[in-house]
Amino acid sequence: MKIAIVDGYSTGSILVKKLRERGVECVHLRSQEVPPVRLLPSFVPDYYAADLGWFPDLDDAVRALKEAEVDRVVAGAECGVVLADTLAHELGLPGNEFDGIEARRDKYLMAGRLAAAGLAAPVSFNTTDPRAAVEWFTTAGSPVVVKPAASAGTDNVHICSTAEEVRSACAAVMRSNDYFGNPNPSAVVQKFLAGTEYIVNTVSVDGVQKVSDVWLSAKTTGPTGAPLYDYQQPLPMTAPHVAELIDYVVSAVTALGITNGAAHSEVMLTEDGPVLIETGARLMGAMLPDVIERHSGTSHVELLALALTDRDGFHAFRDRDVSWSRIVRNIWLINGRAGVSSAWHDRFCGLPSFDRLVTGLREGAPVRRTVDMATSPGFVSLVAGTEAELDRDQAAIRSMESTGLYAEGP
């Protein structure tokens, strides 16, 4: 078996490693001429039989994959979703529905497709003119969220309560590049969803959807008023609201045409029920699959690898029976001031529930104040037997951060 990975960054690199262990040969290609700078360090070229590079012409990419005799095309990261689905369609290989492909990246089109399917969706507006956004806001009412149409990781997300905030936020989005280095031609404005945020990770084979894990995604308010990740914690399948969230997300990803492969869905549980924030037709990023597998027996990556290599094994997998032997919680690190990174990397090791630190920040490197996921120093994975132990160690992390832990300088 041979699989082409488009943009094998982030968790996609872990998928390739798992596929290699199953005897699958992988080749790589890029969706962009210049790969995303922040994602490139996660790319491991040695995992691939060949790196085909970037093709400015789609026909050339199709020809190269035909010559490589690939059996599947899979997105390794969010930026590769559209090209992976397009190539699968052109090659006649198993993949997601080609109709509505752009709605799997564009958040405005995504909300429209859900609404057309009769599912709860954010009330949305898309514009290239901040003045038009202000006019829509005066009718829709406060508060609203302004964000890029196709970015990731809380990049350029603004919560706005006034017309001037909406105008300024739209202008800021449209003069910036997105998380992957692409220009933002427009801004999406959506009615603010109040509630508790969750993550539901799914994998599908020929339209059969199975769930690998469900997470609580707790956020806090950052220094600019935008949301910051506080912590994320996988939940038991028997936890309150999980069944309701799964039923809604399975319907949502099906409506988005995700019929073969992974989906990572962020959903708000409002007082009226679940409402999709967004779905990425790819694996969840910023997680530790080995930690998750150790304590639940599977992971989003493991389930996708199973779906790609063992269809019978996938169909036999009983997702609602997944249970956790320990409680896992990923604490997102929040830096309060810019400066030069200090020698902080060993400070969390003594915490009783400490399992792993994930960071790309090195001592002596510039460190920015945390305003979104991209400017977080990383996350700490905690594992314990009780919520109280996790709460204690999370409080200890926040206490250390309050002393200016990460940055040296004035």
CSV table of C-alpha atoms in Angstrom, one decimal:
chain,number,residue,atom,x,y,z
A,1,MET,CA,0.0,0.0,0.0
A,2,LYS,CA,1.2,3.5,-0.8
A,3,ILE,CA,-0.3,6.7,0.6
A,4,ALA,CA,0.4,10.3,-0.4
A,5,ILE,CA,0.4,12.8,2.4
A,6,VAL,CA,-0.3,16.5,1.6
A,7,ASP,CA,1.4,18.8,4.1
A,8,GLY,CA,2.8,16.2,6.5
A,9,TYR,CA,3.1,18.7,9.4
A,10,SER,CA,1.9,18.7,13.0
A,11,THR,CA,0.1,15.5,13.9
A,12,GLY,CA,0.4,14.4,10.2
A,13,SER,CA,4.0,13.5,10.9
A,14,ILE,CA,2.9,11.1,13.7
A,15,LEU,CA,0.4,9.5,11.3
A,16,VAL,CA,3.2,8.8,8.8
A,17,LYS,CA,5.3,7.2,11.5
A,18,LYS,CA,2.4,4.9,12.4
A,19,LEU,CA,1.7,4.0,8.8
A,20,ARG,CA,5.4,3.1,8.2
A,21,GLU,CA,5.2,0.8,11.2
A,22,ARG,CA,2.3,-0.9,9.5
A,23,GLY,CA,4.3,-1.4,6.3
A,24,VAL,CA,2.8,1.5,4.4
A,25,GLU,CA,5.0,3.5,2.0
A,26,CYS,CA,4.3,7.2,2.0
A,27,VAL,CA,5.2,10.0,-0.4
A,28,HIS,CA,4.9,13.7,0.4
A,29,LEU,CA,3.8,16.8,-1.5
A,30,ARG,CA,3.1,20.4,-0.5
A,31,SER,CA,0.0,22.5,-1.0
A,32,GLN,CA,2.1,25.7,-1.0
A,33,GLU,CA,5.3,26.8,-2.7
A,34,VAL,CA,6.6,28.1,0.6
A,35,PRO,CA,5.6,25.8,3.5
A,36,PRO,CA,4.2,27.4,6.6
A,37,VAL,CA,7.2,28.5,8.7
A,38,ARG,CA,5.6,27.7,12.1
A,39,LEU,CA,4.7,24.1,10.9
A,40,LEU,CA,7.9,23.2,9.0
A,41,PRO,CA,9.9,22.0,12.1
A,42,SER,CA,7.4,19.2,12.5
A,43,PHE,CA,8.1,17.8,9.1
A,44,VAL,CA,10.3,14.6,9.1
A,45,PRO,CA,11.5,13.9,5.5
A,46,ASP,CA,13.1,10.6,6.5
A,47,TYR,CA,9.6,9.2,7.1
A,48,TYR,CA,8.9,9.3,3.3
A,49,ALA,CA,9.9,7.2,0.4
A,50,ALA,CA,9.9,10.4,-1.7
A,51,ASP,CA,9.2,14.1,-1.2
A,52,LEU,CA,7.6,15.2,-4.4
A,53,GLY,CA,7.6,18.9,-3.4
A,54,TRP,CA,5.1,21.5,-4.7
A,55,PHE,CA,3.3,21.5,-8.1
A,56,PRO,CA,2.0,24.8,-9.4
A,57,ASP,CA,-0.1,22.9,-11.9
A,58,LEU,CA,-2.7,20.4,-10.6
A,59,ASP,CA,-2.4,18.2,-13.6
A,60,ASP,CA,1.3,17.7,-12.9
A,61,ALA,CA,0.5,16.7,-9.3
A,62,VAL,CA,-2.0,14.2,-10.5
A,63,ARG,CA,0.5,12.8,-13.0
A,64,ALA,CA,3.1,12.5,-10.3
A,65,LEU,CA,0.8,10.6,-8.0
A,66,LYS,CA,-0.3,8.3,-10.8
A,67,GLU,CA,3.3,7.5,-11.5
A,68,ALA,CA,3.9,6.8,-7.8
A,69,GLU,CA,0.9,4.5,-7.9
A,70,VAL,CA,-0.6,5.8,-4.7
A,71,ASP,CA,-3.7,4.2,-3.2
A,72,ARG,CA,-4.9,7.1,-1.0
A,73,VAL,CA,-4.3,10.8,-0.6
A,74,VAL,CA,-4.5,12.2,3.0
A,75,ALA,CA,-4.2,15.7,4.4
A,76,GLY,CA,-1.5,15.8,7.1
A,77,ALA,CA,-2.5,19.3,8.3
A,78,GLU,CA,-5.3,21.9,7.8
A,79,CYS,CA,-3.5,23.6,4.9
A,80,GLY,CA,-3.5,20.4,2.9
A,81,VAL,CA,-7.3,19.7,3.2
A,82,VAL,CA,-8.5,21.1,-0.1
A,83,LEU,CA,-5.6,19.8,-2.2
A,84,ALA,CA,-5.8,16.3,-0.7
A,85,ASP,CA,-9.5,16.0,-1.5
A,86,THR,CA,-9.0,17.5,-4.9
A,87,LEU,CA,-6.3,15.0,-5.8
A,88,ALA,CA,-8.3,12.1,-4.4
A,89,HIS,CA,-11.2,13.1,-6.6
A,90,GLU,CA,-9.0,13.6,-9.7
A,91,LEU,CA,-7.4,10.2,-9.2
A,92,GLY,CA,-10.7,8.4,-8.5
A,93,LEU,CA,-9.5,7.3,-5.1
A,94,PRO,CA,-11.5,7.0,-1.8
A,95,GLY,CA,-11.9,10.4,-0.3
A,96,ASN,CA,-14.4,13.0,0.9
A,97,GLU,CA,-17.3,14.3,-1.3
A,98,PHE,CA,-15.9,16.7,-3.9
A,99,ASP,CA,-19.1,18.7,-3.9
A,100,GLY,CA,-18.8,21.5,-1.4
A,101,ILE,CA,-15.1,21.0,-0.9
A,102,GLU,CA,-14.5,24.7,-0.1
A,103,ALA,CA,-17.0,24.5,2.8
A,104,ARG,CA,-14.4,22.2,4.6
A,105,ARG,CA,-12.1,25.2,4.9
A,106,ASP,CA,-14.1,28.4,4.6
A,107,LYS,CA,-16.0,29.0,7.9
A,108,TYR,CA,-18.7,31.1,6.3
A,109,LEU,CA,-19.5,28.4,3.7
A,110,MET,CA,-19.2,25.8,6.4
A,111,ALA,CA,-22.0,27.5,8.5
A,112,GLY,CA,-24.1,27.8,5.4
A,113,ARG,CA,-23.8,24.2,4.5
A,114,LEU,CA,-24.8,23.1,8.0
A,115,ALA,CA,-27.8,25.4,8.0
A,116,ALA,CA,-28.9,24.1,4.6
A,117,ALA,CA,-28.8,20.6,6.1
A,118,GLY,CA,-31.1,21.7,8.9
A,119,LEU,CA,-28.4,21.7,11.6
A,120,ALA,CA,-27.7,24.4,14.1
A,121,ALA,CA,-25.0,26.7,12.8
A,122,PRO,CA,-23.5,30.1,13.7
A,123,VAL,CA,-25.3,33.1,12.2
A,124,SER,CA,-22.6,34.4,9.8
A,125,PHE,CA,-21.6,37.1,7.5
A,126,ASN,CA,-18.7,37.3,5.1
A,127,THR,CA,-17.3,40.5,3.7
A,128,THR,CA,-14.3,42.3,2.1
A,129,ASP,CA,-15.6,45.7,3.4
A,130,PRO,CA,-15.4,46.6,7.1
A,131,ARG,CA,-18.2,49.0,6.6
A,132,ALA,CA,-20.5,46.3,5.4
A,133,ALA,CA,-19.6,44.3,8.5
A,134,VAL,CA,-20.6,47.2,10.7
A,135,GLU,CA,-24.0,47.4,8.9
A,136,TRP,CA,-24.6,43.7,9.5
A,137,PHE,CA,-23.5,44.1,13.1
A,138,THR,CA,-26.0,46.8,13.8
A,139,THR,CA,-28.8,44.4,12.7
A,140,ALA,CA,-27.4,41.2,14.2
A,141,GLY,CA,-26.6,42.7,17.6
A,142,SER,CA,-23.8,42.4,20.1
A,143,PRO,CA,-21.5,40.5,20.7
A,144,VAL,CA,-20.0,39.0,17.6
A,145,VAL,CA,-16.8,37.2,16.7
A,146,VAL,CA,-14.6,38.4,13.8
A,147,LYS,CA,-12.1,36.0,12.3
A,148,PRO,CA,-10.4,34.9,9.1
A,149,ALA,CA,-12.3,32.5,6.9
A,150,ALA,CA,-9.7,29.8,6.7
A,151,SER,CA,-7.2,30.1,9.5
A,152,ALA,CA,-6.5,28.1,12.7
A,153,GLY,CA,-5.4,28.1,16.3
A,154,THR,CA,-7.4,31.2,17.5
A,155,ASP,CA,-5.5,33.3,15.0
A,156,ASN,CA,-6.8,36.8,14.6
A,157,VAL,CA,-10.0,36.0,16.5
A,158,HIS,CA,-11.8,39.1,17.9
A,159,ILE,CA,-14.8,39.3,20.2
A,160,CYS,CA,-16.5,42.6,19.4
A,161,SER,CA,-19.3,44.5,21.2
A,162,THR,CA,-19.2,47.9,19.3
A,163,ALA,CA,-19.4,49.0,15.7
A,164,GLU,CA,-15.9,50.4,15.9
A,165,GLU,CA,-14.5,47.2,17.3
A,166,VAL,CA,-16.1,45.3,14.4
A,167,ARG,CA,-14.6,47.7,11.8
A,168,SER,CA,-11.2,47.6,13.4
A,169,ALA,CA,-11.2,43.8,13.7
A,170,CYS,CA,-12.2,43.3,10.1
A,171,ALA,CA,-9.5,45.6,8.9
A,172,ALA,CA,-7.0,43.8,11.1
A,173,VAL,CA,-8.0,40.4,9.6
A,174,MET,CA,-7.8,41.6,6.0
A,175,ARG,CA,-4.4,43.2,6.3
A,176,SER,CA,-2.9,40.1,7.8
A,177,ASN,CA,-1.9,36.7,6.6
A,178,ASP,CA,-3.5,33.6,8.1
A,179,TYR,CA,-1.9,31.0,10.3
A,180,PHE,CA,-0.5,29.3,7.2
A,181,GLY,CA,1.0,32.4,5.6
A,182,ASN,CA,-1.9,33.0,3.1
A,183,PRO,CA,-3.6,36.4,2.7
A,184,ASN,CA,-7.0,36.9,4.2
A,185,PRO,CA,-9.2,38.3,1.3
A,186,SER,CA,-12.2,38.7,3.6
A,187,ALA,CA,-13.4,38.5,7.2
A,188,VAL,CA,-16.1,36.4,8.7
A,189,VAL,CA,-18.4,37.9,11.3
A,190,GLN,CA,-20.5,35.5,13.4
A,191,LYS,CA,-22.9,35.9,16.3
A,192,PHE,CA,-21.1,35.0,19.5
A,193,LEU,CA,-21.9,31.6,20.8
A,194,ALA,CA,-22.2,31.4,24.6
A,195,GLY,CA,-21.6,28.1,26.3
A,196,THR,CA,-19.0,25.4,27.0
A,197,GLU,CA,-16.6,24.4,24.2
A,198,TYR,CA,-15.9,20.8,23.3
A,199,ILE,CA,-13.8,18.9,20.7
A,200,VAL,CA,-15.1,15.8,19.0
A,201,ASN,CA,-12.6,13.8,16.9
A,202,THR,CA,-14.0,11.4,14.3
A,203,VAL,CA,-12.7,9.1,11.6
A,204,SER,CA,-14.9,7.8,8.7
A,205,VAL,CA,-14.8,5.0,6.2
A,206,ASP,CA,-17.4,5.2,3.3
A,207,GLY,CA,-19.6,7.4,5.4
A,208,VAL,CA,-19.4,5.3,8.6
A,209,GLN,CA,-18.3,7.7,11.4
A,210,LYS,CA,-16.6,6.6,14.5
A,211,VAL,CA,-15.4,8.7,17.5
A,212,SER,CA,-11.9,8.4,18.9
A,213,ASP,CA,-12.1,11.0,21.7
A,214,VAL,CA,-14.1,13.9,23.1
A,215,TRP,CA,-12.5,16.8,24.9
A,216,LEU,CA,-13.5,19.7,27.1
A,217,SER,CA,-11.8,22.8,25.7
A,218,ALA,CA,-11.6,25.4,28.4
A,219,LYS,CA,-10.6,28.9,27.4
A,220,THR,CA,-9.8,32.2,29.2
A,221,THR,CA,-9.7,35.8,28.1
A,222,GLY,CA,-6.4,37.0,26.8
A,223,PRO,CA,-4.8,40.5,27.1
A,224,THR,CA,-6.5,41.7,23.9
A,225,GLY,CA,-9.9,40.4,24.9
A,226,ALA,CA,-9.6,37.4,22.5
A,227,PRO,CA,-10.0,33.9,23.8
A,228,LEU,CA,-6.9,31.9,24.9
A,229,TYR,CA,-6.7,28.2,25.5
A,230,ASP,CA,-6.6,27.4,29.2
A,231,TYR,CA,-6.6,23.6,29.2
A,232,GLN,CA,-8.0,20.7,27.2
A,233,GLN,CA,-9.1,17.4,28.8
A,234,PRO,CA,-10.5,14.2,27.2
A,235,LEU,CA,-13.7,13.0,28.7
A,236,PRO,CA,-15.2,9.6,29.3
A,237,MET,CA,-17.8,8.6,26.8
A,238,THR,CA,-20.3,8.4,29.7
A,239,ALA,CA,-19.7,12.0,30.7
A,240,PRO,CA,-22.7,14.4,30.7
A,241,HIS,CA,-23.6,15.8,27.2
A,242,VAL,CA,-21.0,13.6,25.4
A,243,ALA,CA,-23.7,11.5,23.6
A,244,GLU,CA,-25.5,14.6,22.5
A,245,LEU,CA,-22.3,16.2,21.2
A,246,ILE,CA,-21.4,13.0,19.3
A,247,ASP,CA,-24.8,12.7,17.6
A,248,TYR,CA,-24.7,16.4,16.5
A,249,VAL,CA,-21.0,16.2,15.3
A,250,VAL,CA,-21.6,13.0,13.3
A,251,SER,CA,-24.5,14.7,11.5
A,252,ALA,CA,-22.4,17.9,11.0
A,253,VAL,CA,-19.3,16.1,9.5
A,254,THR,CA,-21.6,14.1,7.3
A,255,ALA,CA,-23.3,17.2,6.0
A,256,LEU,CA,-19.9,18.6,5.2
A,257,GLY,CA,-19.2,15.6,3.0
A,258,ILE,CA,-16.5,14.1,5.2
A,259,THR,CA,-17.0,10.5,4.4
A,260,ASN,CA,-13.4,9.1,4.3
A,261,GLY,CA,-10.8,10.2,6.8
A,262,ALA,CA,-10.3,12.2,9.9
A,263,ALA,CA,-12.3,15.2,11.2
A,264,HIS,CA,-11.5,17.5,14.1
A,265,SER,CA,-14.7,19.4,15.2
A,266,GLU,CA,-14.9,22.2,17.7
A,267,VAL,CA,-18.4,22.6,19.0
A,268,MET,CA,-20.1,25.0,21.5
A,269,LEU,CA,-22.7,23.5,23.8
A,270,THR,CA,-25.2,26.4,24.1
A,271,GLU,CA,-28.4,26.5,26.2
A,272,ASP,CA,-30.2,25.6,23.0
A,273,GLY,CA,-27.9,22.6,22.2
A,274,PRO,CA,-24.7,22.0,20.3
A,275,VAL,CA,-23.6,24.4,17.6
A,276,LEU,CA,-20.5,23.8,15.4
A,277,ILE,CA,-17.7,26.4,15.6
A,278,GLU,CA,-15.7,24.7,12.9
A,279,THR,CA,-14.6,21.4,11.6
A,280,GLY,CA,-11.2,20.5,10.0
A,281,ALA,CA,-11.1,17.5,7.7
A,282,ARG,CA,-7.9,16.3,9.3
A,283,LEU,CA,-6.4,15.1,12.5
A,284,MET,CA,-6.4,17.1,15.8
A,285,GLY,CA,-3.2,19.1,16.2
A,286,ALA,CA,-1.3,19.9,19.4
A,287,MET,CA,-1.8,16.6,21.2
A,288,LEU,CA,0.2,13.6,22.3
A,289,PRO,CA,-1.3,10.5,20.8
A,290,ASP,CA,1.0,8.1,22.7
A,291,VAL,CA,-0.2,9.6,26.0
A,292,ILE,CA,-3.8,9.3,24.9
A,293,GLU,CA,-3.3,5.7,23.7
A,294,ARG,CA,-1.6,4.7,27.0
A,295,HIS,CA,-4.7,5.7,29.0
A,296,SER,CA,-7.6,5.0,26.6
A,297,GLY,CA,-6.3,2.4,24.2
A,298,THR,CA,-6.7,4.5,21.1
A,299,SER,CA,-6.3,8.0,19.7
A,300,HIS,CA,-7.4,10.1,16.7
A,301,VAL,CA,-4.2,9.1,14.9
A,302,GLU,CA,-4.4,5.4,15.8
A,303,LEU,CA,-8.0,5.3,14.6
A,304,LEU,CA,-7.2,7.0,11.2
A,305,ALA,CA,-4.2,4.6,10.7
A,306,LEU,CA,-6.6,1.7,11.4
A,307,ALA,CA,-9.1,3.0,8.9
A,308,LEU,CA,-6.5,3.4,6.2
A,309,THR,CA,-4.9,0.0,6.7
A,310,ASP,CA,-7.6,-2.3,8.1
A,311,ARG,CA,-11.2,-1.6,7.2
A,312,ASP,CA,-12.4,-4.7,9.0
A,313,GLY,CA,-10.6,-3.6,12.1
A,314,PHE,CA,-12.1,-0.2,11.8
A,315,HIS,CA,-15.6,-1.5,11.5
A,316,ALA,CA,-15.1,-3.8,14.5
A,317,PHE,CA,-13.9,-0.9,16.6
A,318,ARG,CA,-16.5,0.0,19.3
A,319,ASP,CA,-16.0,3.7,19.8
A,320,ARG,CA,-18.7,4.1,22.5
A,321,ASP,CA,-16.8,1.5,24.7
A,322,VAL,CA,-13.6,3.6,24.9
A,323,SER,CA,-12.7,4.2,28.6
A,324,TRP,CA,-9.9,6.0,30.4
A,325,SER,CA,-7.7,4.4,33.0
A,326,ARG,CA,-6.3,7.9,34.1
A,327,ILE,CA,-7.3,11.5,33.6
A,328,VAL,CA,-5.3,13.5,31.1
A,329,ARG,CA,-5.2,17.3,30.9
A,330,ASN,CA,-3.2,19.5,28.6
A,331,ILE,CA,-2.4,22.9,30.2
A,332,TRP,CA,-1.7,25.6,27.7
A,333,LEU,CA,1.1,27.9,28.8
A,334,ILE,CA,0.4,31.7,28.9
A,335,ASN,CA,3.2,34.2,28.9
A,336,GLY,CA,2.4,37.6,30.2
A,337,ARG,CA,5.2,39.7,28.8
A,338,ALA,CA,7.6,39.8,25.8
A,339,GLY,CA,11.3,39.3,26.2
A,340,VAL,CA,14.0,36.7,25.9
A,341,SER,CA,13.2,33.1,26.9
A,342,SER,CA,14.6,32.2,30.3
A,343,ALA,CA,15.7,28.8,31.6
A,344,TRP,CA,12.1,27.7,32.6
A,345,HIS,CA,11.9,24.4,30.8
A,346,ASP,CA,12.5,22.2,33.9
A,347,ARG,CA,10.2,24.1,36.3
A,348,PHE,CA,7.2,21.8,35.8
A,349,CYS,CA,9.0,18.5,36.1
A,350,GLY,CA,8.5,18.3,39.9
A,351,LEU,CA,4.7,18.4,39.7
A,352,PRO,CA,3.3,15.1,40.8
A,353,SER,CA,1.0,14.7,37.8
A,354,PHE,CA,3.6,16.0,35.2
A,355,ASP,CA,3.9,13.8,32.1
A,356,ARG,CA,5.3,15.9,29.3
A,357,LEU,CA,6.3,19.4,28.2
A,358,VAL,CA,5.7,20.3,24.5
A,359,THR,CA,7.4,23.5,23.4
A,360,GLY,CA,9.3,24.8,20.5
A,361,LEU,CA,10.7,27.7,22.6
A,362,ARG,CA,14.4,27.5,23.4
A,363,GLU,CA,16.3,29.3,26.1
A,364,GLY,CA,17.7,32.7,24.8
A,365,ALA,CA,15.1,32.9,22.0
A,366,PRO,CA,12.7,35.8,21.7
A,367,VAL,CA,9.4,35.1,23.4
A,368,ARG,CA,6.2,37.0,22.7
A,369,ARG,CA,3.3,37.8,25.0
A,370,THR,CA,0.6,35.1,24.6
A,371,VAL,CA,-2.3,36.4,22.6
A,372,ASP,CA,-3.3,33.2,20.7
A,373,MET,CA,-2.2,29.6,20.3
A,374,ALA,CA,0.8,30.5,18.1
A,375,THR,CA,2.3,32.8,20.8
A,376,SER,CA,1.8,30.2,23.6
A,377,PRO,CA,5.1,28.8,24.9
A,378,GLY,CA,3.5,25.3,24.5
A,379,PHE,CA,1.6,23.0,26.7
A,380,VAL,CA,2.1,20.7,29.7
A,381,SER,CA,0.5,17.3,29.7
A,382,LEU,CA,-0.7,16.2,33.2
A,383,VAL,CA,-1.9,12.7,34.1
A,384,ALA,CA,-3.5,11.8,37.4
A,385,GLY,CA,-6.1,9.7,39.1
A,386,THR,CA,-8.3,12.5,40.2
A,387,GLU,CA,-9.5,15.9,39.1
A,388,ALA,CA,-8.3,17.4,42.4
A,389,GLU,CA,-4.7,16.4,41.6
A,390,LEU,CA,-4.9,18.0,38.2
A,391,ASP,CA,-6.5,21.2,39.6
A,392,ARG,CA,-3.7,21.4,42.2
A,393,ASP,CA,-0.9,21.2,39.6
A,394,GLN,CA,-2.7,23.4,37.1
A,395,ALA,CA,-2.9,26.1,39.9
A,396,ALA,CA,0.8,25.6,40.5
A,397,ILE,CA,1.6,26.2,36.9
A,398,ARG,CA,-0.4,29.4,36.8
A,399,SER,CA,1.2,30.6,40.0
A,400,MET,CA,4.7,30.1,38.5
A,401,GLU,CA,3.6,32.0,35.4
A,402,SER,CA,2.5,35.0,37.5
A,403,THR,CA,6.1,35.6,38.4
A,404,GLY,CA,7.1,36.2,34.8
A,405,LEU,CA,8.4,32.7,34.4
A,406,TYR,CA,9.1,32.6,30.6
A,407,ALA,CA,10.7,35.9,29.8
A,408,GLU,CA,13.8,37.7,31.0
A,409,GLY,CA,14.0,41.4,30.6
A,410,PRO,CA,12.2,44.6,31.7
